[in-house]
Coordinates of C-alpha atoms in Angstrom, one line a residue:
Chain A
M1 CA 1.8 -5.5 -46.1
K2 CA 0.5 -2.5 -47.9
G3 CA -1.9 -4.6 -49.8
L4 CA -3.4 -5.8 -46.6
T5 CA -3.8 -2.4 -45.0
A6 CA -5.5 -1.2 -48.2
R7 CA -7.8 -4.2 -48.1
L8 CA -8.6 -3.7 -44.4
K9 CA -9.5 -0.1 -45.1
E10 CA -11.8 -1.4 -47.9
K11 CA -13.5 -4.0 -45.7
L12 CA -13.4 -2.4 -42.3
P13 CA -15.5 0.7 -42.3
K14 CA -18.8 -1.2 -41.7
G15 CA -17.3 -3.3 -38.9
K16 CA -14.8 -0.8 -37.6
H17 CA -17.3 1.2 -35.5
S18 CA -18.9 -1.8 -34.0
I19 CA -15.6 -3.3 -33.0
I20 CA -14.5 -0.1 -31.4
S21 CA -17.8 0.6 -29.7
L22 CA -18.2 -2.5 -27.5
P23 CA -15.1 -2.1 -25.4
Y24 CA -15.3 1.7 -25.8
V25 CA -18.8 2.1 -24.4
W26 CA -17.9 -0.3 -21.5
L27 CA -14.9 1.8 -20.6
L28 CA -16.6 5.1 -20.9
V29 CA -19.6 4.0 -18.7
F30 CA -17.7 1.9 -16.1
F31 CA -14.3 3.6 -16.0
V32 CA -14.4 7.2 -17.2
L33 CA -17.9 8.2 -16.0
P34 CA -17.2 7.1 -12.4
F35 CA -14.5 9.7 -12.1
I36 CA -16.9 12.4 -13.0
F37 CA -19.1 11.3 -10.1
V38 CA -16.1 11.3 -7.8
A39 CA -15.3 14.8 -8.8
K40 CA -18.9 15.8 -8.4
I41 CA -19.4 14.3 -5.0
S42 CA -16.2 15.8 -3.7
F43 CA -18.0 19.2 -4.1
S44 CA -21.2 18.1 -2.3
E45 CA -22.1 18.4 1.3
A46 CA -22.1 15.4 3.7
D47 CA -25.6 14.5 4.9
L48 CA -27.1 12.0 7.2
A49 CA -29.1 10.2 4.5
I50 CA -28.9 7.4 1.9
P51 CA -26.7 8.1 0.0
P52 CA -24.9 10.3 2.6
Y53 CA -24.5 13.5 0.6
M54 CA -26.7 16.3 -0.5
P55 CA -27.8 16.8 -4.2
M56 CA -25.7 19.3 -6.1
F57 CA -28.5 20.4 -8.4
E58 CA -32.0 21.2 -7.2
W59 CA -35.0 22.5 -9.2
S60 CA -37.5 24.5 -7.4
D61 CA -39.8 27.4 -8.3
N62 CA -38.3 27.5 -11.8
L63 CA -34.9 28.0 -10.2
L64 CA -32.0 25.7 -10.8
N65 CA -29.9 25.7 -7.6
I66 CA -26.4 24.5 -8.0
K67 CA -24.6 24.1 -4.8
I68 CA -20.8 23.8 -5.0
N69 CA -19.3 23.1 -1.7
L70 CA -15.6 23.7 -1.3
G71 CA -15.7 22.8 2.3
N72 CA -14.3 19.3 1.8
Y73 CA -11.1 20.6 0.2
L74 CA -10.8 23.4 2.8
W75 CA -11.2 20.8 5.5
L76 CA -8.4 18.7 4.0
A77 CA -6.2 21.7 3.5
E78 CA -6.5 22.7 7.2
D79 CA -5.8 19.4 8.8
P80 CA -2.1 18.5 8.8
L81 CA -3.0 14.8 9.1
Y82 CA -4.0 14.7 5.4
W83 CA -0.9 16.5 4.3
E84 CA 1.2 14.0 6.3
A85 CA -0.7 11.1 4.8
Y86 CA 0.0 12.2 1.2
A87 CA 3.7 13.0 1.9
N88 CA 4.1 9.7 3.7
S89 CA 2.4 7.7 1.0
I90 CA 4.6 9.2 -1.7
K91 CA 7.7 8.8 0.5
M92 CA 7.0 5.1 1.2
A93 CA 6.1 4.4 -2.4
F94 CA 9.3 6.0 -3.6
W95 CA 11.6 4.0 -1.3
S96 CA 9.8 0.7 -1.9
T97 CA 10.0 1.4 -5.7
L98 CA 13.7 1.9 -5.3
L99 CA 14.1 -1.3 -3.3
C100 CA 12.1 -3.3 -5.8
L101 CA 14.3 -1.8 -8.6
L102 CA 17.6 -2.8 -6.7
I103 CA 16.4 -6.3 -6.1
G104 CA 14.4 -6.8 -9.3
Y105 CA 16.9 -5.5 -11.8
P106 CA 19.6 -8.1 -11.1
M107 CA 16.8 -10.8 -11.1
A108 CA 15.5 -9.6 -14.5
Y109 CA 19.1 -9.4 -15.8
A110 CA 19.8 -13.0 -14.6
I111 CA 16.6 -14.3 -16.4
A112 CA 17.4 -12.4 -19.6
K113 CA 20.9 -13.8 -19.7
A114 CA 20.0 -17.3 -18.9
P115 CA 20.0 -19.9 -21.6
K116 CA 16.9 -19.7 -23.8
E117 CA 15.3 -22.9 -22.6
K118 CA 15.7 -21.8 -18.9
Q119 CA 14.2 -18.3 -19.4
A120 CA 10.5 -19.4 -19.4
V121 CA 10.9 -21.5 -16.3
W122 CA 12.7 -18.8 -14.4
L123 CA 10.2 -16.2 -15.4
L124 CA 7.4 -18.5 -14.2
L125 CA 9.2 -18.9 -10.9
V126 CA 9.1 -15.1 -10.4
L127 CA 5.5 -14.7 -11.6
L128 CA 3.9 -17.6 -9.9
P129 CA 3.7 -16.0 -6.4
S130 CA 1.9 -13.0 -7.9
W131 CA -0.8 -15.4 -9.1
T132 CA -1.5 -16.7 -5.7
S133 CA -3.6 -14.5 -3.5
F134 CA -2.1 -11.1 -2.7
L135 CA -4.0 -11.1 0.6
I136 CA -2.4 -14.4 1.6
R137 CA 1.1 -13.3 0.7
V138 CA 0.7 -10.3 3.0
Y139 CA -0.9 -12.6 5.7
A140 CA 2.1 -14.9 5.5
W141 CA 4.3 -12.0 6.7
M142 CA 2.0 -11.5 9.7
G143 CA 3.0 -14.9 11.0
L144 CA 6.6 -14.3 10.4
L145 CA 7.0 -10.8 11.8
K146 CA 4.8 -10.7 14.9
D147 CA 6.3 -10.7 18.4
S148 CA 5.7 -14.5 18.9
G149 CA 6.4 -15.1 15.2
L150 CA 8.9 -17.2 13.6
I151 CA 11.7 -14.7 13.1
N152 CA 11.6 -13.4 16.7
G153 CA 11.4 -17.0 17.8
A154 CA 14.4 -18.0 15.8
L155 CA 16.5 -15.0 16.9
M156 CA 15.7 -15.7 20.5
G157 CA 16.3 -19.4 20.1
I158 CA 19.9 -18.7 18.9
G159 CA 20.3 -16.2 21.7
I160 CA 21.0 -13.1 19.6
I161 CA 18.1 -11.2 21.3
D162 CA 16.5 -11.7 24.7
E163 CA 13.1 -10.2 24.0
P164 CA 11.2 -10.0 20.7
I165 CA 12.0 -7.0 18.4
Q166 CA 8.9 -5.1 17.4
M167 CA 8.6 -5.7 13.7
I168 CA 4.8 -6.0 13.0
N169 CA 2.8 -2.9 13.0
T170 CA 5.8 -0.8 11.9
N171 CA 6.8 0.9 8.7
F172 CA 9.5 -1.7 8.3
A173 CA 6.8 -4.4 8.0
V174 CA 5.0 -2.3 5.4
Y175 CA 8.2 -1.9 3.4
I176 CA 8.7 -5.7 3.5
G177 CA 5.1 -6.4 2.5
V178 CA 5.2 -3.9 -0.4
V179 CA 8.5 -5.1 -1.8
Y180 CA 7.4 -8.7 -1.4
S181 CA 4.0 -8.1 -3.2
Y182 CA 5.2 -5.8 -6.0
L183 CA 8.6 -7.4 -6.8
P184 CA 7.2 -9.5 -9.8
F185 CA 5.6 -6.3 -11.3
M186 CA 9.1 -4.8 -11.4
V187 CA 10.8 -7.9 -12.8
L188 CA 8.4 -8.5 -15.7
P189 CA 8.8 -5.2 -17.7
L190 CA 12.5 -5.2 -17.0
Y191 CA 12.9 -8.7 -18.3
A192 CA 10.7 -7.8 -21.4
N193 CA 13.1 -5.0 -22.1
L194 CA 16.4 -6.7 -21.3
V195 CA 15.7 -9.7 -23.4
K196 CA 15.3 -7.6 -26.5
H197 CA 18.8 -6.1 -26.3
D198 CA 21.1 -6.7 -29.1
N199 CA 24.2 -8.5 -27.9
S200 CA 26.3 -7.2 -30.8
L201 CA 26.7 -3.9 -29.0
L202 CA 28.1 -5.6 -25.9
E203 CA 30.5 -7.7 -28.1
A204 CA 31.7 -4.6 -29.9
A205 CA 32.4 -2.9 -26.6
S206 CA 34.3 -5.9 -25.3
D207 CA 36.3 -6.1 -28.7
L208 CA 37.3 -2.6 -28.1
G209 CA 38.5 -3.5 -24.6
A210 CA 35.7 -2.3 -22.4
I211 CA 35.4 -4.3 -19.2
K212 CA 32.0 -5.8 -18.3
A213 CA 31.1 -3.2 -15.6
V214 CA 31.7 -0.3 -18.1
S215 CA 29.7 -1.9 -20.9
F216 CA 26.9 -2.5 -18.4
F217 CA 26.7 1.0 -17.2
R218 CA 27.3 2.6 -20.7
I219 CA 25.2 0.3 -22.8
T220 CA 22.8 -2.0 -21.0
L221 CA 21.6 0.4 -18.3
P222 CA 20.8 3.3 -20.7
L223 CA 19.1 0.9 -23.1
S224 CA 16.9 -0.5 -20.4
F225 CA 15.6 3.0 -19.4
N226 CA 12.0 2.3 -20.8
G227 CA 11.8 -0.9 -18.8
I228 CA 13.0 0.9 -15.6
V229 CA 10.4 3.6 -16.0
A230 CA 7.6 1.0 -16.8
G231 CA 8.5 -1.2 -13.9
S232 CA 8.9 1.7 -11.4
M233 CA 5.5 3.2 -12.4
L234 CA 3.8 -0.2 -12.1
V235 CA 5.1 -0.3 -8.5
F236 CA 4.9 3.4 -7.5
I237 CA 1.4 4.3 -8.5
P238 CA -0.6 1.5 -6.9
V239 CA 1.6 1.6 -3.7
V240 CA 0.7 5.3 -3.1
G241 CA -2.9 4.2 -2.8
E242 CA -2.2 0.9 -1.1
Y243 CA -4.6 -0.1 1.6
V244 CA -4.3 -3.8 2.6
I245 CA -0.6 -3.8 3.4
P246 CA -0.5 -0.8 5.7
E247 CA -3.8 -2.1 7.4
L248 CA -2.4 -5.6 8.0
L249 CA 1.3 -4.9 8.6
G250 CA 1.5 -1.2 9.5
G251 CA 0.9 0.3 12.9
S252 CA -1.2 3.3 14.0
D253 CA 1.7 5.6 13.0
T254 CA 1.7 4.2 9.4
I255 CA -0.4 7.0 7.9
M256 CA -1.0 6.3 4.3
I257 CA -3.6 7.9 2.1
G258 CA -5.3 4.7 1.1
K259 CA -6.0 3.9 4.7
I260 CA -7.3 7.3 5.5
L261 CA -9.6 7.3 2.5
W262 CA -10.9 3.9 3.6
Q263 CA -11.6 5.2 7.1
E264 CA -13.3 8.3 5.9
F265 CA -15.5 6.2 3.7
F266 CA -16.2 3.1 5.8
N267 CA -15.8 4.3 9.4
N268 CA -16.9 8.0 9.2
R269 CA -19.3 7.4 6.3
D270 CA -18.1 10.7 4.9
W271 CA -18.3 10.1 1.2
P272 CA -17.6 13.7 0.0
V273 CA -14.4 13.9 2.0
A274 CA -13.4 10.5 0.7
S275 CA -14.1 11.7 -2.8
A276 CA -12.1 14.8 -2.3
L277 CA -9.1 12.7 -1.1
A278 CA -9.5 10.5 -4.2
V279 CA -9.5 13.6 -6.4
I280 CA -6.3 14.9 -4.9
M281 CA -4.8 11.5 -5.2
I282 CA -5.6 11.2 -8.9
M283 CA -4.1 14.7 -9.5
I284 CA -0.9 13.6 -7.8
L285 CA -0.8 10.4 -9.8
I286 CA -1.7 11.9 -13.2
I287 CA 1.9 12.6 -14.0
P288 CA 3.3 9.1 -13.2
I289 CA 0.3 7.5 -14.9
S290 CA 0.9 9.5 -18.1
L291 CA 4.6 8.6 -17.8
F292 CA 3.6 4.9 -17.5
H293 CA 1.2 5.2 -20.5
H294 CA 3.8 6.9 -22.6
F295 CA 6.6 4.4 -21.9
Q296 CA 4.3 1.4 -22.2
H297 CA 3.4 2.4 -25.7
K298 CA 7.0 3.1 -26.6
E299 CA 7.9 -0.4 -25.4
S300 CA 5.2 -2.2 -27.3
R301 CA 6.1 -0.5 -30.5
Chain B
M1 CA 30.9 -15.1 -21.6
Q2 CA 30.3 -15.9 -17.9
G3 CA 31.9 -13.0 -16.0
Q4 CA 31.7 -11.5 -12.5
K5 CA 28.5 -9.6 -13.3
F6 CA 26.8 -12.7 -14.5
S7 CA 27.1 -14.7 -11.2
F8 CA 26.1 -11.6 -9.1
A9 CA 22.8 -11.5 -11.0
N10 CA 22.3 -15.2 -10.7
L11 CA 23.0 -15.0 -7.0
M12 CA 20.5 -12.2 -6.7
F13 CA 18.0 -14.1 -8.6
W14 CA 18.0 -17.1 -6.3
V15 CA 18.1 -14.8 -3.2
G16 CA 15.0 -13.1 -4.7
I17 CA 13.3 -16.5 -5.3
A18 CA 14.0 -17.6 -1.7
F19 CA 12.5 -14.3 -0.5
L20 CA 9.4 -14.9 -2.6
Y21 CA 8.9 -18.5 -1.7
L22 CA 10.0 -19.0 1.9
P23 CA 7.1 -17.1 3.6
M24 CA 4.6 -19.2 1.7
L25 CA 6.5 -22.4 2.5
V26 CA 6.3 -21.5 6.2
L27 CA 2.6 -20.9 5.9
I28 CA 2.1 -24.3 4.2
V29 CA 4.1 -26.1 6.9
Y30 CA 2.2 -24.4 9.8
S31 CA -1.2 -25.2 8.3
F32 CA -0.5 -28.8 9.4
N33 CA 0.3 -27.8 12.9
E34 CA -1.7 -29.4 15.7
S35 CA -1.4 -26.4 18.0
K36 CA -3.7 -23.4 17.9
M37 CA -0.6 -21.3 18.5
V38 CA 0.5 -20.6 15.0
T39 CA 4.2 -20.4 15.7
V40 CA 4.6 -23.4 18.1
W41 CA 5.0 -26.7 16.4
A42 CA 3.0 -29.4 18.2
G43 CA 2.9 -32.2 15.7
F44 CA 1.4 -33.0 12.4
S45 CA -2.4 -32.6 12.0
A46 CA -4.9 -32.0 9.2
K47 CA -7.6 -30.9 11.6
W48 CA -7.7 -27.3 10.5
Y49 CA -8.6 -28.5 7.0
G50 CA -11.5 -30.4 8.6
E51 CA -12.6 -27.2 10.4
L52 CA -12.2 -25.2 7.2
F53 CA -14.6 -27.3 5.3
H54 CA -17.2 -27.2 8.2
D55 CA -17.2 -23.4 8.1
A56 CA -20.4 -22.9 6.2
Q57 CA -20.0 -19.1 6.0
L58 CA -16.5 -19.4 4.5
M59 CA -17.6 -22.2 2.1
S60 CA -20.5 -20.2 0.7
A61 CA -18.1 -17.3 0.2
V62 CA -15.9 -19.6 -1.8
G63 CA -18.8 -20.5 -4.1
R64 CA -19.8 -16.9 -4.6
S65 CA -16.2 -15.9 -5.4
L66 CA -15.7 -18.7 -7.9
E67 CA -19.0 -17.7 -9.6
V68 CA -18.0 -14.0 -9.9
A69 CA -14.5 -14.9 -11.0
F70 CA -15.8 -17.2 -13.8
Y71 CA -18.2 -14.6 -15.2
S72 CA -15.8 -11.7 -14.8
A73 CA -12.9 -13.6 -16.5
T74 CA -15.2 -14.6 -19.3
S75 CA -16.7 -11.2 -20.0
A76 CA -13.3 -9.5 -19.5
V77 CA -11.7 -11.7 -22.1
V78 CA -14.5 -11.1 -24.7
L79 CA -14.2 -7.4 -24.3
A80 CA -10.4 -7.6 -24.3
I81 CA -10.4 -9.4 -27.7
F82 CA -12.3 -6.5 -29.2
A83 CA -10.1 -4.0 -27.4
S84 CA -6.9 -5.7 -28.6
V85 CA -8.1 -5.6 -32.2
V86 CA -8.7 -1.8 -31.7
M87 CA -5.3 -1.3 -30.1
V88 CA -3.3 -3.3 -32.6
R89 CA -5.1 -2.9 -35.8
I90 CA -7.2 0.2 -35.8
K91 CA -4.6 2.8 -35.7
Q92 CA -6.6 5.9 -36.4
F93 CA -9.9 7.1 -35.0
K94 CA -10.9 10.2 -33.2
T95 CA -10.3 10.0 -29.4
R96 CA -8.0 7.0 -29.7
T97 CA -5.8 8.4 -26.9
L98 CA -8.8 8.4 -24.6
F99 CA -9.4 4.8 -25.4
T100 CA -5.8 3.6 -25.0
S101 CA -5.4 5.6 -21.7
S102 CA -8.5 4.1 -20.2
I103 CA -7.4 0.7 -21.2
T104 CA -4.0 1.0 -19.5
A105 CA -5.1 3.2 -16.5
P106 CA -6.8 0.4 -14.5
L107 CA -3.4 -1.5 -14.4
V108 CA -1.9 1.0 -12.1
M109 CA -4.9 3.0 -10.6
P110 CA -5.0 2.3 -6.9
D111 CA -7.8 -0.1 -5.9
V112 CA -9.3 2.4 -3.4
I113 CA -10.0 4.8 -6.3
I114 CA -11.5 2.2 -8.6
G115 CA -13.7 0.9 -5.8
L116 CA -14.8 4.3 -4.7
S117 CA -15.5 5.7 -8.2
M118 CA -17.4 2.5 -9.2
L119 CA -19.6 2.7 -6.1
L120 CA -20.4 6.3 -6.6
L121 CA -21.4 5.5 -10.2
F122 CA -23.7 2.7 -9.1
V123 CA -25.3 4.9 -6.5
A124 CA -25.8 7.7 -9.0
L125 CA -27.2 5.3 -11.6
Q126 CA -29.6 3.8 -9.1
Q127 CA -30.9 7.3 -8.2
A128 CA -31.2 8.4 -11.8
I129 CA -32.6 5.3 -13.6
G130 CA -33.2 2.8 -10.8
W131 CA -30.5 0.4 -12.0
P132 CA -28.8 -1.5 -10.4
E133 CA -31.6 -2.0 -8.0
H134 CA -29.2 -3.2 -5.2
R135 CA -25.6 -3.9 -4.9
G136 CA -24.3 -7.4 -4.8
L137 CA -22.6 -10.0 -7.0
M138 CA -23.7 -8.2 -10.1
T139 CA -22.0 -4.9 -9.2
V140 CA -18.9 -6.9 -8.2
W141 CA -19.0 -8.6 -11.6
I142 CA -19.1 -5.3 -13.5
A143 CA -16.2 -3.8 -11.4
H144 CA -14.1 -7.0 -11.9
T145 CA -14.8 -7.2 -15.5
T146 CA -13.6 -3.6 -16.0
F147 CA -10.2 -4.0 -14.3
C148 CA -9.6 -7.6 -15.6
M149 CA -10.3 -6.3 -19.1
A150 CA -7.2 -4.1 -18.8
Y151 CA -4.9 -6.9 -17.8
S152 CA -6.4 -9.2 -20.5
T153 CA -6.0 -6.6 -23.2
V154 CA -2.3 -6.3 -22.3
V155 CA -1.9 -10.1 -22.6
I156 CA -3.9 -10.6 -25.8
S157 CA -2.7 -7.6 -27.6
S158 CA 1.0 -8.4 -27.1
R159 CA 0.2 -11.8 -28.9
L160 CA -1.7 -10.1 -31.6
V161 CA 1.2 -7.7 -32.4
E162 CA 3.6 -10.6 -32.8
M163 CA 1.2 -12.6 -35.0
D164 CA 2.3 -13.5 -38.5
R165 CA -0.5 -12.1 -40.7
S166 CA 0.4 -13.8 -43.9
I167 CA -2.1 -16.6 -43.3
E168 CA -4.9 -14.2 -42.6
E169 CA -3.9 -12.3 -45.7
A170 CA -4.0 -15.4 -47.8
A171 CA -7.5 -16.1 -46.5
L172 CA -8.6 -12.7 -47.4
D173 CA -7.1 -13.1 -50.8
L174 CA -9.1 -16.3 -51.3
G175 CA -12.2 -14.4 -50.5
A176 CA -12.9 -15.1 -46.9
S177 CA -14.8 -12.4 -45.1
Q178 CA -13.1 -10.3 -42.5
I179 CA -15.1 -12.0 -39.7
K180 CA -14.5 -15.5 -41.0
A181 CA -10.7 -14.9 -41.4
F182 CA -10.6 -13.6 -37.8
V183 CA -12.6 -16.5 -36.3
Q184 CA -10.9 -19.3 -38.2
I185 CA -7.4 -18.0 -38.3
T186 CA -6.6 -15.3 -35.9
L187 CA -8.5 -16.6 -32.9
P188 CA -6.9 -20.0 -33.0
V189 CA -3.4 -18.5 -33.3
I190 CA -3.9 -16.1 -30.3
S191 CA -5.8 -18.7 -28.3
P192 CA -2.8 -19.4 -25.8
A193 CA -2.9 -15.7 -25.0
I194 CA -6.7 -15.9 -24.6
I195 CA -6.4 -18.8 -22.1
S196 CA -3.6 -17.0 -20.2
A197 CA -5.7 -13.8 -20.0
W198 CA -8.7 -15.7 -18.8
L199 CA -6.8 -17.5 -16.1
L200 CA -5.1 -14.2 -15.0
S201 CA -8.5 -12.5 -14.9
F202 CA -9.9 -15.4 -12.9
T203 CA -7.2 -15.2 -10.2
L204 CA -7.3 -11.4 -10.1
S205 CA -11.1 -11.4 -9.5
L206 CA -10.7 -14.2 -6.9
D207 CA -8.1 -12.1 -5.1
D208 CA -9.6 -8.7 -5.0
V209 CA -10.7 -7.4 -1.6
V210 CA -10.7 -3.6 -1.9
I211 CA -12.8 -3.0 -4.9
A212 CA -15.3 -5.7 -3.9
S213 CA -15.6 -4.2 -0.4
F214 CA -16.7 -0.9 -1.9
V215 CA -19.2 -2.2 -4.6
T216 CA -20.7 -5.3 -2.9
G217 CA -23.9 -5.3 -0.9
P218 CA -25.5 -7.3 2.0
G219 CA -25.4 -11.1 1.5
A220 CA -22.8 -10.9 -1.2
T221 CA -19.6 -11.2 0.8
T222 CA -16.8 -12.7 -1.4
L223 CA -14.1 -14.9 -0.1
P224 CA -11.3 -12.3 0.1
I225 CA -13.6 -10.0 2.2
E226 CA -14.3 -12.9 4.5
V227 CA -10.6 -13.8 4.8
F228 CA -9.6 -10.1 5.2
S229 CA -12.0 -9.6 8.1
S230 CA -10.7 -12.6 9.9
V231 CA -7.1 -11.9 9.1
R232 CA -7.4 -8.4 10.6
L233 CA -8.0 -10.0 14.0
G234 CA -4.8 -12.1 13.8
V235 CA -3.3 -15.2 12.4
T236 CA -5.3 -18.3 12.6
P237 CA -4.5 -21.9 11.6
K238 CA -7.7 -22.2 9.7
I239 CA -6.7 -19.3 7.4
N240 CA -3.3 -21.1 7.0
A241 CA -5.1 -24.1 5.8
L242 CA -7.2 -22.1 3.3
A243 CA -4.1 -20.3 2.1
T244 CA -2.4 -23.6 1.5
L245 CA -5.3 -24.8 -0.6
I246 CA -5.3 -21.6 -2.6
I247 CA -1.6 -21.8 -3.2
G248 CA -1.8 -25.4 -4.3
V249 CA -4.7 -24.8 -6.7
V250 CA -3.1 -21.7 -8.2
S251 CA 0.3 -23.3 -8.6
L252 CA -1.4 -26.3 -10.4
V253 CA -3.4 -24.1 -12.7
A254 CA -0.4 -21.9 -13.5
F255 CA 1.7 -24.9 -14.2
V256 CA -0.9 -26.5 -16.4
S257 CA -1.5 -23.3 -18.4
W258 CA 2.2 -22.7 -18.8
Y259 CA 2.7 -26.3 -20.0
V260 CA -0.3 -26.1 -22.4
S261 CA 0.8 -22.8 -23.9
K262 CA 4.3 -24.1 -24.3
R263 CA 3.1 -27.3 -26.1
M264 CA 0.8 -25.2 -28.3
N265 CA 3.6 -22.8 -29.2
D266 CA 6.0 -25.7 -29.9
K267 CA 3.4 -27.2 -32.1
L268 CA 2.8 -24.0 -34.0
K269 CA 6.5 -23.6 -34.5
A270 CA 6.8 -27.1 -35.8
T271 CA 4.0 -26.7 -38.3
A272 CA 5.5 -23.3 -39.4
A273 CA 8.9 -24.8 -39.9

């Protein structure tokens, strides 16, 4: 092994930089640089022009004018709607993450404990839905949840209810949609973690007389901590900014920040305010994102 | 071995699977419904499929989306192979943390943020250097390549980490160049992961509505954007038919790729043994 690394060091230097530079330059230009523009435009003033914001730097009469407009942030701070949207998004992301964890953990556990030859098939069963269109899976729930939908129809048919229960356009529908769409993202990292566990620890515990529940809570659960964090972040972070699910399944009272950002951008054409919303969202998400990054690397090692 | 805990987990697994599959099953059944009322069963009919294929606007969106998905998946996988080599084998260079962070960040970054930031980049670039001249399939391709690359890198690098390097080492000992050893030994070994990454990227690109809505331009409406705008107005049997076709194709592709990679892995194991 040492021989190889030594040889690599010998042979790589020429090629090393070219290997790094191709993906690196792409990421810098198309992923990192865009955030600088978001930050910049969040400090610009909206304008009725194309593009709909005023330039930040102007050069006239040998004077460089730099205009930094804090108005967008002040505007956001003053309107309780935006505060509510952030708080509500975080709240909904938190509860849906917890629901995914409660359903996903036993599922991942079942796959990890299944006989070796079954594991691949079971895992495929969980992942297959996430390969089909996300949009279509959310859409499927529209047909099930609406007033004249299948669930209400069935309940009325049996005679449990007389008139349809309002399910679509509620937060309840959004929770269902989110858990339904993000469940596979929870199961995958949990499975990847659980399947690596060394059974000898559990055997030792059982030899020493521990019952299954005790050894689960004292051994398996703590050992799967990295998987729990990875899976939870994989659900929590995108759900905070989710747009499609609240738009299709939520009602007018489902105020989520992704939806508000979309409306500011597409309906109000207020690019600076949309950018300011995005900057604040990134600042909220930076801690969970670095947590995810940290645990992802711990797991892959 | 089989205790109480075991069967509870198994029960939850099958309940979860039912939860994941039943809504799609209902969708498929109702796509063959004669009635325009989506939830009333009025007899078997394939007429919605006929209407679907006669919808020229939708069909041209299908073509555009397949094209973008093909190019995005291909470029994303090429970039991801390089990125995986960097992630797995080049442990030390300046600003490595920035590199690894920007590889994994697109996995979790909300779509609205990626979409908005990409659009603002394209607008700023156009003002500064006149490129891209207008937004359309090309800007969608760039955006999709960027986030598909993140997923592909996860898939490919996890295979590259596991790879047994002794054969490559032997090739180097026998005087093969670094590039030759990589192309002739490493690439074939990680090829199942490359295929999976390509298929994953293809489906991700085919599925994206939010990012494409931000970065696309006139005349370049992709399929998800088209579907989204009609779904917003309510449930229609035509979309059920389209959904059924998509589910069918994806299941087939997923099954074939799973089977192929299983066969390849079995073969590799057999030759190694």
